[in-house]
Amino acid sequence: MGFFGFLLLGLLAGVIAKALLPGRQSTGWLLTLVLGVLGAVLGGWLGSVLFNRGLEEFFSIQTWLLAILGSVVVFLIYGALRKR
């Protein structure tokens, strides 16, 4: 997957994670992109450590699930740090 594909994956995973979480997250599109990309990296790393499966092709369901799961975790951490 190329650089721009990874950015698009991170942005879309961030938007989906933001929609899945309850409450209102006051993040703009740039912060959603950054948190989504961080979440995709985290999801790919966790997938390769726990399941021996990392991020693969852009259109792979495994890639999307790992990226969205990682983005949800990053959004939860961001929300907890922001409330302090």
mmCIF file of N, CA and C in Angstrom:
data_model
loop_
_atom_site.group_PDB
_atom_site.id
_atom_site.type_symbol
_atom_site.label_atom_id
_atom_site.label_comp_id
_atom_site.label_asym_id
_atom_site.label_seq_id
_atom_site.Cartn_x
_atom_site.Cartn_y
_atom_site.Cartn_z
ATOM 1 N N MET A 1 0.855 -1.158 0.000
ATOM 2 C CA MET A 1 0.000 0.000 0.000
ATOM 3 C C MET A 1 0.907 1.228 0.000
ATOM 4 N N GLY A 2 0.577 2.187 -0.837
ATOM 5 C CA GLY A 2 1.381 3.390 -0.942
ATOM 6 C C GLY A 2 1.084 4.400 0.163
ATOM 7 N N PHE A 3 1.831 5.486 0.136
ATOM 8 C CA PHE A 3 1.712 6.525 1.153
ATOM 9 C C PHE A 3 0.321 7.163 1.146
ATOM 10 N N PHE A 4 -0.155 7.535 -0.030
ATOM 11 C CA PHE A 4 -1.466 8.177 -0.113
ATOM 12 C C PHE A 4 -2.600 7.206 0.194
ATOM 13 N N GLY A 5 -2.421 5.954 -0.145
ATOM 14 C CA GLY A 5 -3.398 4.937 0.228
ATOM 15 C C GLY A 5 -3.481 4.773 1.729
ATOM 16 N N PHE A 6 -2.334 4.831 2.386
ATOM 17 C CA PHE A 6 -2.307 4.719 3.838
ATOM 18 C C PHE A 6 -2.953 5.938 4.491
ATOM 19 N N LEU A 7 -2.731 7.138 3.932
ATOM 20 C CA LEU A 7 -3.389 8.341 4.442
ATOM 21 C C LEU A 7 -4.902 8.260 4.278
ATOM 22 N N LEU A 8 -5.351 7.777 3.133
ATOM 23 C CA LEU A 8 -6.784 7.618 2.901
ATOM 24 C C LEU A 8 -7.370 6.578 3.847
ATOM 25 N N LEU A 9 -6.672 5.486 4.044
ATOM 26 C CA LEU A 9 -7.104 4.461 4.996
ATOM 27 C C LEU A 9 -7.213 5.047 6.397
ATOM 28 N N GLY A 10 -6.223 5.823 6.818
ATOM 29 C CA GLY A 10 -6.240 6.438 8.142
ATOM 30 C C GLY A 10 -7.383 7.422 8.301
ATOM 31 N N LEU A 11 -7.629 8.240 7.282
ATOM 32 C CA LEU A 11 -8.719 9.206 7.347
ATOM 33 C C LEU A 11 -10.067 8.509 7.447
ATOM 34 N N LEU A 12 -10.296 7.530 6.598
ATOM 35 C CA LEU A 12 -11.578 6.817 6.623
ATOM 36 C C LEU A 12 -11.745 5.988 7.896
ATOM 37 N N ALA A 13 -10.684 5.380 8.362
ATOM 38 C CA ALA A 13 -10.760 4.625 9.623
ATOM 39 C C ALA A 13 -11.037 5.567 10.789
ATOM 40 N N GLY A 14 -10.445 6.754 10.758
ATOM 41 C CA GLY A 14 -10.700 7.743 11.794
ATOM 42 C C GLY A 14 -12.143 8.223 11.785
ATOM 43 N N VAL A 15 -12.696 8.451 10.606
ATOM 44 C CA VAL A 15 -14.092 8.886 10.489
ATOM 45 C C VAL A 15 -15.035 7.791 10.987
ATOM 46 N N ILE A 16 -14.756 6.551 10.632
ATOM 47 C CA ILE A 16 -15.600 5.438 11.074
ATOM 48 C C ILE A 16 -15.490 5.256 12.589
ATOM 49 N N ALA A 17 -14.275 5.334 13.120
ATOM 50 C CA ALA A 17 -14.087 5.193 14.575
ATOM 51 C C ALA A 17 -14.789 6.321 15.317
ATOM 52 N N LYS A 18 -14.723 7.517 14.778
ATOM 53 C CA LYS A 18 -15.387 8.676 15.382
ATOM 54 C C LYS A 18 -16.900 8.482 15.390
ATOM 55 N N ALA A 19 -17.433 7.882 14.339
ATOM 56 C CA ALA A 19 -18.879 7.630 14.261
ATOM 57 C C ALA A 19 -19.303 6.501 15.196
ATOM 58 N N LEU A 20 -18.427 5.542 15.444
ATOM 59 C CA LEU A 20 -18.757 4.411 16.312
ATOM 60 C C LEU A 20 -18.775 4.774 17.790
ATOM 61 N N LEU A 21 -17.963 5.747 18.167
ATOM 62 C CA LEU A 21 -17.853 6.105 19.580
ATOM 63 C C LEU A 21 -19.018 6.991 20.003
ATOM 64 N N PRO A 22 -19.554 6.746 21.194
ATOM 65 C CA PRO A 22 -20.658 7.585 21.677
ATOM 66 C C PRO A 22 -20.148 8.961 22.095
ATOM 67 N N GLY A 23 -21.046 9.923 22.099
ATOM 68 C CA GLY A 23 -20.678 11.270 22.512
ATOM 69 C C GLY A 23 -20.180 12.089 21.341
ATOM 70 N N ARG A 24 -19.786 13.289 21.665
ATOM 71 C CA ARG A 24 -19.334 14.207 20.620
ATOM 72 C C ARG A 24 -17.833 14.408 20.729
ATOM 73 N N GLN A 25 -17.128 14.081 19.669
ATOM 74 C CA GLN A 25 -15.702 14.337 19.612
ATOM 75 C C GLN A 25 -15.511 15.619 18.802
ATOM 76 N N SER A 26 -14.893 16.583 19.408
ATOM 77 C CA SER A 26 -14.706 17.869 18.729
ATOM 78 C C SER A 26 -13.353 17.895 18.034
ATOM 79 N N THR A 27 -13.208 17.051 17.037
ATOM 80 C CA THR A 27 -11.977 17.014 16.259
ATOM 81 C C THR A 27 -12.305 17.416 14.830
ATOM 82 N N GLY A 28 -11.431 18.192 14.246
ATOM 83 C CA GLY A 28 -11.570 18.561 12.848
ATOM 84 C C GLY A 28 -11.068 17.446 11.948
ATOM 85 N N TRP A 29 -11.095 17.711 10.663
ATOM 86 C CA TRP A 29 -10.693 16.652 9.723
ATOM 87 C C TRP A 29 -9.198 16.375 9.806
ATOM 88 N N LEU A 30 -8.382 17.391 10.117
ATOM 89 C CA LEU A 30 -6.941 17.168 10.194
ATOM 90 C C LEU A 30 -6.574 16.315 11.405
ATOM 91 N N LEU A 31 -7.180 16.605 12.554
ATOM 92 C CA LEU A 31 -6.920 15.791 13.748
ATOM 93 C C LEU A 31 -7.500 14.389 13.578
ATOM 94 N N THR A 32 -8.642 14.284 12.904
ATOM 95 C CA THR A 32 -9.206 12.958 12.606
ATOM 96 C C THR A 32 -8.256 12.163 11.719
ATOM 97 N N LEU A 33 -7.639 12.829 10.740
ATOM 98 C CA LEU A 33 -6.663 12.172 9.872
ATOM 99 C C LEU A 33 -5.466 11.690 10.681
ATOM 100 N N VAL A 34 -4.930 12.551 11.535
ATOM 101 C CA VAL A 34 -3.749 12.190 12.331
ATOM 102 C C VAL A 34 -4.074 11.036 13.278
ATOM 103 N N LEU A 35 -5.198 11.147 13.991
ATOM 104 C CA LEU A 35 -5.572 10.071 14.921
ATOM 105 C C LEU A 35 -5.901 8.782 14.167
ATOM 106 N N GLY A 36 -6.510 8.898 12.996
ATOM 107 C CA GLY A 36 -6.807 7.712 12.191
ATOM 108 C C GLY A 36 -5.554 7.024 11.699
ATOM 109 N N VAL A 37 -4.567 7.800 11.250
ATOM 110 C CA VAL A 37 -3.306 7.215 10.786
ATOM 111 C C VAL A 37 -2.569 6.563 11.963
ATOM 112 N N LEU A 38 -2.552 7.248 13.108
ATOM 113 C CA LEU A 38 -1.947 6.632 14.303
ATOM 114 C C LEU A 38 -2.685 5.344 14.675
ATOM 115 N N GLY A 39 -4.003 5.363 14.549
ATOM 116 C CA GLY A 39 -4.783 4.170 14.843
ATOM 117 C C GLY A 39 -4.509 3.041 13.869
ATOM 118 N N ALA A 40 -4.331 3.382 12.594
ATOM 119 C CA ALA A 40 -4.007 2.353 11.605
ATOM 120 C C ALA A 40 -2.643 1.739 11.889
ATOM 121 N N VAL A 41 -1.690 2.570 12.283
ATOM 122 C CA VAL A 41 -0.363 2.057 12.639
ATOM 123 C C VAL A 41 -0.467 1.161 13.869
ATOM 124 N N LEU A 42 -1.197 1.627 14.882
ATOM 125 C CA LEU A 42 -1.382 0.832 16.099
ATOM 126 C C LEU A 42 -2.111 -0.478 15.791
ATOM 127 N N GLY A 43 -3.163 -0.411 14.991
ATOM 128 C CA GLY A 43 -3.901 -1.622 14.632
ATOM 129 C C GLY A 43 -3.054 -2.609 13.853
ATOM 130 N N GLY A 44 -2.242 -2.102 12.937
ATOM 131 C CA GLY A 44 -1.343 -2.989 12.183
ATOM 132 C C GLY A 44 -0.299 -3.633 13.075
ATOM 133 N N TRP A 45 0.224 -2.858 14.004
ATOM 134 C CA TRP A 45 1.213 -3.405 14.931
ATOM 135 C C TRP A 45 0.586 -4.438 15.855
ATOM 136 N N LEU A 46 -0.573 -4.112 16.435
ATOM 137 C CA LEU A 46 -1.252 -5.073 17.316
ATOM 138 C C LEU A 46 -1.656 -6.341 16.565
ATOM 139 N N GLY A 47 -2.108 -6.183 15.329
ATOM 140 C CA GLY A 47 -2.475 -7.344 14.533
ATOM 141 C C GLY A 47 -1.295 -8.250 14.257
ATOM 142 N N SER A 48 -0.128 -7.653 14.007
ATOM 143 C CA SER A 48 1.038 -8.489 13.734
ATOM 144 C C SER A 48 1.596 -9.120 15.008
ATOM 145 N N VAL A 49 1.435 -8.449 16.144
ATOM 146 C CA VAL A 49 1.919 -9.021 17.402
ATOM 147 C C VAL A 49 0.977 -10.102 17.921
ATOM 148 N N LEU A 50 -0.320 -9.802 17.942
ATOM 149 C CA LEU A 50 -1.283 -10.729 18.542
ATOM 150 C C LEU A 50 -1.731 -11.848 17.608
ATOM 151 N N PHE A 51 -1.939 -11.525 16.347
ATOM 152 C CA PHE A 51 -2.526 -12.494 15.410
ATOM 153 C C PHE A 51 -1.584 -12.913 14.294
ATOM 154 N N ASN A 52 -0.373 -12.373 14.305
ATOM 155 C CA ASN A 52 0.590 -12.640 13.242
ATOM 156 C C ASN A 52 0.058 -12.219 11.879
ATOM 157 N N ARG A 53 -0.795 -11.194 11.869
ATOM 158 C CA ARG A 53 -1.366 -10.650 10.638
ATOM 159 C C ARG A 53 -1.328 -9.134 10.724
ATOM 160 N N GLY A 54 -0.713 -8.467 9.795
ATOM 161 C CA GLY A 54 -0.627 -7.017 9.805
ATOM 162 C C GLY A 54 -1.496 -6.414 8.722
ATOM 163 N N LEU A 55 -1.240 -5.152 8.411
ATOM 164 C CA LEU A 55 -1.952 -4.494 7.330
ATOM 165 C C LEU A 55 -1.443 -5.032 6.008
ATOM 166 N N GLU A 56 -2.374 -5.332 5.110
ATOM 167 C CA GLU A 56 -1.976 -5.895 3.821
ATOM 168 C C GLU A 56 -2.443 -4.984 2.698
ATOM 169 N N GLU A 57 -3.297 -5.462 1.851
ATOM 170 C CA GLU A 57 -3.819 -4.700 0.723
ATOM 171 C C GLU A 57 -4.828 -3.663 1.191
ATOM 172 N N PHE A 58 -5.010 -2.605 0.408
ATOM 173 C CA PHE A 58 -5.955 -1.547 0.758
ATOM 174 C C PHE A 58 -7.382 -2.074 0.823
ATOM 175 N N PHE A 59 -7.748 -2.964 -0.063
ATOM 176 C CA PHE A 59 -9.123 -3.462 -0.126
ATOM 177 C C PHE A 59 -9.343 -4.738 0.678
ATOM 178 N N SER A 60 -8.430 -5.072 1.558
ATOM 179 C CA SER A 60 -8.557 -6.255 2.405
ATOM 180 C C SER A 60 -9.405 -5.925 3.630
ATOM 181 N N ILE A 61 -10.373 -6.765 3.949
ATOM 182 C CA ILE A 61 -11.230 -6.533 5.115
ATOM 183 C C ILE A 61 -10.405 -6.577 6.398
ATOM 184 N N GLN A 62 -9.384 -7.408 6.436
ATOM 185 C CA GLN A 62 -8.504 -7.497 7.605
ATOM 186 C C GLN A 62 -7.803 -6.163 7.843
ATOM 187 N N THR A 63 -7.343 -5.514 6.806
ATOM 188 C CA THR A 63 -6.690 -4.212 6.931
ATOM 189 C C THR A 63 -7.645 -3.184 7.507
ATOM 190 N N TRP A 64 -8.865 -3.168 7.004
ATOM 191 C CA TRP A 64 -9.845 -2.194 7.466
ATOM 192 C C TRP A 64 -10.249 -2.442 8.913
ATOM 193 N N LEU A 65 -10.453 -3.692 9.288
ATOM 194 C CA LEU A 65 -10.833 -3.988 10.670
ATOM 195 C C LEU A 65 -9.729 -3.622 11.655
ATOM 196 N N LEU A 66 -8.491 -3.933 11.308
ATOM 197 C CA LEU A 66 -7.372 -3.579 12.179
ATOM 198 C C LEU A 66 -7.215 -2.064 12.284
ATOM 199 N N ALA A 67 -7.365 -1.352 11.172
ATOM 200 C CA ALA A 67 -7.224 0.099 11.185
ATOM 201 C C ALA A 67 -8.340 0.752 11.996
ATOM 202 N N ILE A 68 -9.561 0.274 11.846
ATOM 203 C CA ILE A 68 -10.686 0.839 12.594
ATOM 204 C C ILE A 68 -10.551 0.527 14.077
ATOM 205 N N LEU A 69 -10.176 -0.688 14.412
ATOM 206 C CA LEU A 69 -9.980 -1.058 15.819
ATOM 207 C C LEU A 69 -8.873 -0.220 16.457
ATOM 208 N N GLY A 70 -7.777 -0.054 15.759
ATOM 209 C CA GLY A 70 -6.696 0.788 16.266
ATOM 210 C C GLY A 70 -7.126 2.234 16.407
ATOM 211 N N SER A 71 -7.935 2.736 15.480
ATOM 212 C CA SER A 71 -8.425 4.115 15.552
ATOM 213 C C SER A 71 -9.372 4.309 16.721
ATOM 214 N N VAL A 72 -10.203 3.321 16.998
ATOM 215 C CA VAL A 72 -11.097 3.415 18.161
ATOM 216 C C VAL A 72 -10.261 3.513 19.437
ATOM 217 N N VAL A 73 -9.224 2.706 19.539
ATOM 218 C CA VAL A 73 -8.351 2.742 20.721
ATOM 219 C C VAL A 73 -7.682 4.109 20.849
ATOM 220 N N VAL A 74 -7.177 4.651 19.739
ATOM 221 C CA VAL A 74 -6.517 5.955 19.772
ATOM 222 C C VAL A 74 -7.509 7.058 20.140
ATOM 223 N N PHE A 75 -8.727 7.005 19.600
ATOM 224 C CA PHE A 75 -9.742 8.002 19.945
ATOM 225 C C PHE A 75 -10.126 7.909 21.418
ATOM 226 N N LEU A 76 -10.204 6.705 21.957
ATOM 227 C CA LEU A 76 -10.506 6.552 23.382
ATOM 228 C C LEU A 76 -9.387 7.134 24.246
ATOM 229 N N ILE A 77 -8.153 6.881 23.877
ATOM 230 C CA ILE A 77 -7.019 7.435 24.616
ATOM 231 C C ILE A 77 -7.015 8.958 24.500
ATOM 232 N N TYR A 78 -7.258 9.475 23.317
ATOM 233 C CA TYR A 78 -7.301 10.922 23.114
ATOM 234 C C TYR A 78 -8.413 11.556 23.942
ATOM 235 N N GLY A 79 -9.571 10.930 23.970
ATOM 236 C CA GLY A 79 -10.685 11.449 24.764
ATOM 237 C C GLY A 79 -10.391 11.433 26.252
ATOM 238 N N ALA A 80 -9.738 10.385 26.720
ATOM 239 C CA ALA A 80 -9.396 10.300 28.153
ATOM 240 C C ALA A 80 -8.351 11.356 28.519
ATOM 241 N N LEU A 81 -7.388 11.581 27.667
ATOM 242 C CA LEU A 81 -6.363 12.593 27.945
ATOM 243 C C LEU A 81 -6.928 14.004 27.846
ATOM 244 N N ARG A 82 -7.865 14.203 26.974
ATOM 245 C CA ARG A 82 -8.456 15.533 26.778
ATOM 246 C C ARG A 82 -9.353 15.926 27.939
ATOM 247 N N LYS A 83 -9.979 14.961 28.599
ATOM 248 C CA LYS A 83 -10.871 15.251 29.721
ATOM 249 C C LYS A 83 -10.120 15.667 30.975
ATOM 250 N N ARG A 84 -8.839 15.310 31.050
ATOM 251 C CA ARG A 84 -8.075 15.667 32.252
ATOM 252 C C ARG A 84 -7.768 17.121 32.327
#
